[in-house]
Amino acid sequence: MKKYILASFLLLIGLGASAQKFAYVDTEYILKHLPEYKSAQSQLEGLSNQFQKQVDDSFVEIDRMYRAYQADQVLLTDDMRKRRENEIIEREKKAKEAQRQKFGPEGELFQTRTKLIKPIQDKVSTVIAETAKNKFIDFVFDKSSESTMMIYASSSYDISNDVILRLGYKPGTVVK
């Protein structure tokens, strides 16, 4: 009797699992087919090269100043030495700050990348969601991301509100 109950239970679980449909996409492959993405990438590469040249030029100048300082160090008074050292240190700080402003997480390059690439990614995501709905697919994963990432899930499988209710709170009321 126990075997029949267990077999029935496993059969029901199997039927329930087979009702869900999964799919995957390769967003890298998709994006490589979009001319606007290639254009945006070219613009970003050009901007990155321009910024890198500016940063490299700054550090080359600092290096030149440091070598000149080392060559003249023996001839300089203590006051002159301190002044030149401070000048080199200040230039280096400015160069590092400029580098951070160009390449940092909130720098110009990142902001430009967001401005150019995000609309394209949003467009692709919308089409993926529409395609999934049309094909009655419940979950879509992206195989090109480093950690397999879910990029679409049918809202019928979202149990977030159920969890909030079971925790004793009201869904939709966000704590400020």
PDB file of C-alpha atoms in Angstrom:
ATOM      1  CA  MET A   1       0.000   0.000   0.000  1.00  0.00           C
ATOM      2  CA  LYS A   2       2.810   2.384   0.926  1.00  0.00           C
ATOM      3  CA  LYS A   3       4.470   1.683  -2.428  1.00  0.00           C
ATOM      4  CA  TYR A   4       1.311   2.704  -4.303  1.00  0.00           C
ATOM      5  CA  ILE A   5       0.953   5.922  -2.324  1.00  0.00           C
ATOM      6  CA  LEU A   6       4.629   6.763  -2.876  1.00  0.00           C
ATOM      7  CA  ALA A   7       4.387   5.968  -6.603  1.00  0.00           C
ATOM      8  CA  SER A   8       1.228   8.110  -6.913  1.00  0.00           C
ATOM      9  CA  PHE A   9       2.915  10.949  -5.059  1.00  0.00           C
ATOM     10  CA  LEU A  10       5.997  10.802  -7.294  1.00  0.00           C
ATOM     11  CA  LEU A  11       3.791  10.663 -10.393  1.00  0.00           C
ATOM     12  CA  LEU A  12       1.893  13.776  -9.301  1.00  0.00           C
ATOM     13  CA  ILE A  13       5.141  15.619  -8.590  1.00  0.00           C
ATOM     14  CA  GLY A  14       6.454  14.591 -12.003  1.00  0.00           C
ATOM     15  CA  LEU A  15       3.301  15.824 -13.723  1.00  0.00           C
ATOM     16  CA  GLY A  16       3.463  19.121 -11.874  1.00  0.00           C
ATOM     17  CA  ALA A  17       7.109  19.635 -12.778  1.00  0.00           C
ATOM     18  CA  SER A  18       6.533  18.792 -16.416  1.00  0.00           C
ATOM     19  CA  ALA A  19       3.852  21.467 -16.643  1.00  0.00           C
ATOM     20  CA  GLN A  20       6.463  24.169 -16.205  1.00  0.00           C
ATOM     21  CA  LYS A  21       8.302  25.155 -19.351  1.00  0.00           C
ATOM     22  CA  PHE A  22      11.867  26.410 -19.291  1.00  0.00           C
ATOM     23  CA  ALA A  23      13.927  28.030 -22.007  1.00  0.00           C
ATOM     24  CA  TYR A  24      17.212  29.833 -22.359  1.00  0.00           C
ATOM     25  CA  VAL A  25      18.618  32.599 -24.495  1.00  0.00           C
ATOM     26  CA  ASP A  26      22.125  33.736 -25.251  1.00  0.00           C
ATOM     27  CA  THR A  27      21.948  37.515 -24.903  1.00  0.00           C
ATOM     28  CA  GLU A  28      25.538  37.951 -26.105  1.00  0.00           C
ATOM     29  CA  TYR A  29      24.622  36.158 -29.316  1.00  0.00           C
ATOM     30  CA  ILE A  30      21.452  38.236 -29.675  1.00  0.00           C
ATOM     31  CA  LEU A  31      23.241  41.536 -29.041  1.00  0.00           C
ATOM     32  CA  LYS A  32      25.917  40.703 -31.641  1.00  0.00           C
ATOM     33  CA  HIS A  33      23.135  40.696 -34.248  1.00  0.00           C
ATOM     34  CA  LEU A  34      21.962  44.232 -33.429  1.00  0.00           C
ATOM     35  CA  PRO A  35      23.609  47.054 -35.418  1.00  0.00           C
ATOM     36  CA  GLU A  36      22.707  49.621 -32.737  1.00  0.00           C
ATOM     37  CA  TYR A  37      24.576  47.548 -30.141  1.00  0.00           C
ATOM     38  CA  LYS A  38      27.668  47.337 -32.355  1.00  0.00           C
ATOM     39  CA  SER A  39      27.510  51.105 -32.890  1.00  0.00           C
ATOM     40  CA  ALA A  40      27.188  51.738 -29.146  1.00  0.00           C
ATOM     41  CA  GLN A  41      30.120  49.422 -28.444  1.00  0.00           C
ATOM     42  CA  SER A  42      32.254  51.290 -30.997  1.00  0.00           C
ATOM     43  CA  GLN A  43      31.370  54.631 -29.409  1.00  0.00           C
ATOM     44  CA  LEU A  44      32.236  53.284 -25.958  1.00  0.00           C
ATOM     45  CA  GLU A  45      35.527  51.851 -27.180  1.00  0.00           C
ATOM     46  CA  GLY A  46      36.479  55.195 -28.751  1.00  0.00           C
ATOM     47  CA  LEU A  47      35.560  57.083 -25.591  1.00  0.00           C
ATOM     48  CA  SER A  48      37.458  54.590 -23.435  1.00  0.00           C
ATOM     49  CA  ASN A  49      40.572  54.941 -25.594  1.00  0.00           C
ATOM     50  CA  GLN A  50      40.321  58.731 -25.414  1.00  0.00           C
ATOM     51  CA  PHE A  51      39.966  58.677 -21.615  1.00  0.00           C
ATOM     52  CA  GLN A  52      42.810  56.160 -21.277  1.00  0.00           C
ATOM     53  CA  LYS A  53      45.119  58.359 -23.360  1.00  0.00           C
ATOM     54  CA  GLN A  54      44.338  61.350 -21.112  1.00  0.00           C
ATOM     55  CA  VAL A  55      45.064  59.320 -17.975  1.00  0.00           C
ATOM     56  CA  ASP A  56      48.234  57.800 -19.461  1.00  0.00           C
ATOM     57  CA  ASP A  57      49.476  61.246 -20.493  1.00  0.00           C
ATOM     58  CA  SER A  58      48.963  62.493 -16.931  1.00  0.00           C
ATOM     59  CA  PHE A  59      50.952  59.626 -15.463  1.00  0.00           C
ATOM     60  CA  VAL A  60      53.725  60.018 -18.054  1.00  0.00           C
ATOM     61  CA  GLU A  61      54.003  63.692 -17.055  1.00  0.00           C
ATOM     62  CA  ILE A  62      54.156  62.721 -13.365  1.00  0.00           C
ATOM     63  CA  ASP A  63      56.855  60.176 -14.125  1.00  0.00           C
ATOM     64  CA  ARG A  64      58.826  62.816 -16.046  1.00  0.00           C
ATOM     65  CA  MET A  65      58.494  65.226 -13.104  1.00  0.00           C
ATOM     66  CA  TYR A  66      59.672  62.543 -10.673  1.00  0.00           C
ATOM     67  CA  ARG A  67      62.734  61.674 -12.767  1.00  0.00           C
ATOM     68  CA  ALA A  68      63.641  65.351 -13.088  1.00  0.00           C
ATOM     69  CA  TYR A  69      63.237  65.716  -9.325  1.00  0.00           C
ATOM     70  CA  GLN A  70      65.513  62.731  -8.672  1.00  0.00           C
ATOM     71  CA  ALA A  71      68.166  64.177 -10.997  1.00  0.00           C
ATOM     72  CA  ASP A  72      67.997  67.615  -9.342  1.00  0.00           C
ATOM     73  CA  GLN A  73      67.468  66.405  -5.769  1.00  0.00           C
ATOM     74  CA  VAL A  74      71.095  66.814  -4.704  1.00  0.00           C
ATOM     75  CA  LEU A  75      71.170  70.422  -5.878  1.00  0.00           C
ATOM     76  CA  LEU A  76      67.882  71.488  -4.230  1.00  0.00           C
ATOM     77  CA  THR A  77      67.444  73.075  -0.828  1.00  0.00           C
ATOM     78  CA  ASP A  78      65.147  71.403   1.679  1.00  0.00           C
ATOM     79  CA  ASP A  79      62.426  73.942   0.973  1.00  0.00           C
ATOM     80  CA  MET A  80      62.680  73.437  -2.808  1.00  0.00           C
ATOM     81  CA  ARG A  81      62.727  69.656  -2.377  1.00  0.00           C
ATOM     82  CA  LYS A  82      59.548  69.749  -0.269  1.00  0.00           C
ATOM     83  CA  ARG A  83      57.838  72.002  -2.806  1.00  0.00           C
ATOM     84  CA  ARG A  84      58.668  69.692  -5.741  1.00  0.00           C
ATOM     85  CA  GLU A  85      57.645  66.590  -3.774  1.00  0.00           C
ATOM     86  CA  ASN A  86      54.320  68.207  -2.888  1.00  0.00           C
ATOM     87  CA  GLU A  87      53.802  69.249  -6.500  1.00  0.00           C
ATOM     88  CA  ILE A  88      54.383  65.661  -7.684  1.00  0.00           C
ATOM     89  CA  ILE A  89      52.073  64.281  -4.987  1.00  0.00           C
ATOM     90  CA  GLU A  90      49.344  66.797  -5.909  1.00  0.00           C
ATOM     91  CA  ARG A  91      49.634  65.948  -9.616  1.00  0.00           C
ATOM     92  CA  GLU A  92      49.385  62.258  -8.797  1.00  0.00           C
ATOM     93  CA  LYS A  93      46.273  62.826  -6.677  1.00  0.00           C
ATOM     94  CA  LYS A  94      44.677  64.838  -9.494  1.00  0.00           C
ATOM     95  CA  ALA A  95      45.542  62.140 -12.042  1.00  0.00           C
ATOM     96  CA  LYS A  96      44.044  59.396  -9.860  1.00  0.00           C
ATOM     97  CA  GLU A  97      40.926  61.496  -9.278  1.00  0.00           C
ATOM     98  CA  ALA A  98      40.594  62.097 -13.024  1.00  0.00           C
ATOM     99  CA  GLN A  99      41.006  58.362 -13.607  1.00  0.00           C
ATOM    100  CA  ARG A 100      38.255  57.632 -11.054  1.00  0.00           C
ATOM    101  CA  GLN A 101      35.968  60.244 -12.641  1.00  0.00           C
ATOM    102  CA  LYS A 102      36.437  58.683 -16.070  1.00  0.00           C
ATOM    103  CA  PHE A 103      36.562  54.957 -15.253  1.00  0.00           C
ATOM    104  CA  GLY A 104      35.058  54.635 -11.755  1.00  0.00           C
ATOM    105  CA  PRO A 105      31.748  52.944 -10.957  1.00  0.00           C
ATOM    106  CA  GLU A 106      29.965  56.281 -11.300  1.00  0.00           C
ATOM    107  CA  GLY A 107      32.372  57.719 -13.861  1.00  0.00           C
ATOM    108  CA  GLU A 108      31.718  59.152 -17.291  1.00  0.00           C
ATOM    109  CA  LEU A 109      32.375  55.895 -19.126  1.00  0.00           C
ATOM    110  CA  PHE A 110      29.931  53.939 -16.939  1.00  0.00           C
ATOM    111  CA  GLN A 111      27.254  56.611 -17.306  1.00  0.00           C
ATOM    112  CA  THR A 112      27.713  56.726 -21.067  1.00  0.00           C
ATOM    113  CA  ARG A 113      27.585  52.930 -21.229  1.00  0.00           C
ATOM    114  CA  THR A 114      24.333  52.960 -19.280  1.00  0.00           C
ATOM    115  CA  LYS A 115      22.878  55.665 -21.524  1.00  0.00           C
ATOM    116  CA  LEU A 116      23.798  53.814 -24.729  1.00  0.00           C
ATOM    117  CA  ILE A 117      23.372  50.139 -23.797  1.00  0.00           C
ATOM    118  CA  LYS A 118      20.427  50.121 -21.351  1.00  0.00           C
ATOM    119  CA  PRO A 119      17.744  51.004 -23.959  1.00  0.00           C
ATOM    120  CA  ILE A 120      19.022  48.191 -26.183  1.00  0.00           C
ATOM    121  CA  GLN A 121      19.005  45.711 -23.285  1.00  0.00           C
ATOM    122  CA  ASP A 122      15.512  46.838 -22.269  1.00  0.00           C
ATOM    123  CA  LYS A 123      14.295  46.299 -25.836  1.00  0.00           C
ATOM    124  CA  VAL A 124      15.787  42.782 -25.903  1.00  0.00           C
ATOM    125  CA  SER A 125      14.290  41.968 -22.477  1.00  0.00           C
ATOM    126  CA  THR A 126      10.851  43.111 -23.606  1.00  0.00           C
ATOM    127  CA  VAL A 127      11.017  40.941 -26.731  1.00  0.00           C
ATOM    128  CA  ILE A 128      12.214  37.958 -24.657  1.00  0.00           C
ATOM    129  CA  ALA A 129       9.284  38.395 -22.248  1.00  0.00           C
ATOM    130  CA  GLU A 130       6.799  38.700 -25.130  1.00  0.00           C
ATOM    131  CA  THR A 131       8.234  35.630 -26.840  1.00  0.00           C
ATOM    132  CA  ALA A 132       8.081  33.647 -23.590  1.00  0.00           C
ATOM    133  CA  LYS A 133       4.438  34.611 -23.037  1.00  0.00           C
ATOM    134  CA  ASN A 134       3.519  33.739 -26.625  1.00  0.00           C
ATOM    135  CA  LYS A 135       5.176  30.308 -26.321  1.00  0.00           C
ATOM    136  CA  PHE A 136       3.757  29.734 -22.812  1.00  0.00           C
ATOM    137  CA  ILE A 137       7.227  29.500 -21.308  1.00  0.00           C
ATOM    138  CA  ASP A 138       7.386  29.978 -17.548  1.00  0.00           C
ATOM    139  CA  PHE A 139      11.095  30.669 -17.011  1.00  0.00           C
ATOM    140  CA  VAL A 140      13.821  31.983 -19.303  1.00  0.00           C
ATOM    141  CA  PHE A 141      17.491  31.847 -18.328  1.00  0.00           C
ATOM    142  CA  ASP A 142      20.445  33.627 -19.904  1.00  0.00           C
ATOM    143  CA  LYS A 143      23.221  31.207 -20.767  1.00  0.00           C
ATOM    144  CA  SER A 144      25.734  33.925 -21.642  1.00  0.00           C
ATOM    145  CA  SER A 145      25.924  35.404 -18.160  1.00  0.00           C
ATOM    146  CA  GLU A 146      28.678  34.157 -15.867  1.00  0.00           C
ATOM    147  CA  SER A 147      26.201  32.814 -13.356  1.00  0.00           C
ATOM    148  CA  THR A 148      23.130  31.480 -15.097  1.00  0.00           C
ATOM    149  CA  MET A 149      20.643  34.257 -14.575  1.00  0.00           C
ATOM    150  CA  MET A 150      16.865  34.157 -14.810  1.00  0.00           C
ATOM    151  CA  ILE A 151      15.743  36.986 -17.082  1.00  0.00           C
ATOM    152  CA  TYR A 152      12.047  36.164 -17.261  1.00  0.00           C
ATOM    153  CA  ALA A 153       9.666  34.409 -14.912  1.00  0.00           C
ATOM    154  CA  SER A 154       5.939  34.083 -15.239  1.00  0.00           C
ATOM    155  CA  SER A 155       4.284  36.150 -12.521  1.00  0.00           C
ATOM    156  CA  SER A 156       2.055  33.201 -11.652  1.00  0.00           C
ATOM    157  CA  TYR A 157       5.077  31.591  -9.956  1.00  0.00           C
ATOM    158  CA  ASP A 158       5.912  34.637  -7.800  1.00  0.00           C
ATOM    159  CA  ILE A 159       5.149  33.734  -4.197  1.00  0.00           C
ATOM    160  CA  SER A 160       6.625  36.891  -2.659  1.00  0.00           C
ATOM    161  CA  ASN A 161       3.243  38.191  -1.452  1.00  0.00           C
ATOM    162  CA  ASP A 162       2.401  34.792   0.068  1.00  0.00           C
ATOM    163  CA  VAL A 163       5.655  34.868   2.027  1.00  0.00           C
ATOM    164  CA  ILE A 164       4.985  38.429   3.218  1.00  0.00           C
ATOM    165  CA  LEU A 165       1.482  37.400   4.372  1.00  0.00           C
ATOM    166  CA  ARG A 166       2.827  34.342   6.218  1.00  0.00           C
ATOM    167  CA  LEU A 167       5.345  36.593   7.944  1.00  0.00           C
ATOM    168  CA  GLY A 168       2.396  38.641   9.200  1.00  0.00           C
ATOM    169  CA  TYR A 169       2.760  41.715   7.016  1.00  0.00           C
ATOM    170  CA  LYS A 170       0.683  43.343   4.313  1.00  0.00           C
ATOM    171  CA  PRO A 171       2.006  43.121   0.742  1.00  0.00           C
ATOM    172  CA  GLY A 172       2.531  46.470  -0.953  1.00  0.00           C
ATOM    173  CA  THR A 173       3.316  48.380   2.232  1.00  0.00           C
ATOM    174  CA  VAL A 174       7.029  48.998   2.010  1.00  0.00           C
ATOM    175  CA  VAL A 175       8.900  50.034   5.159  1.00  0.00           C
ATOM    176  CA  LYS A 176      10.514  53.465   4.873  1.00  0.00           C
TER     177      LYS A 176
END
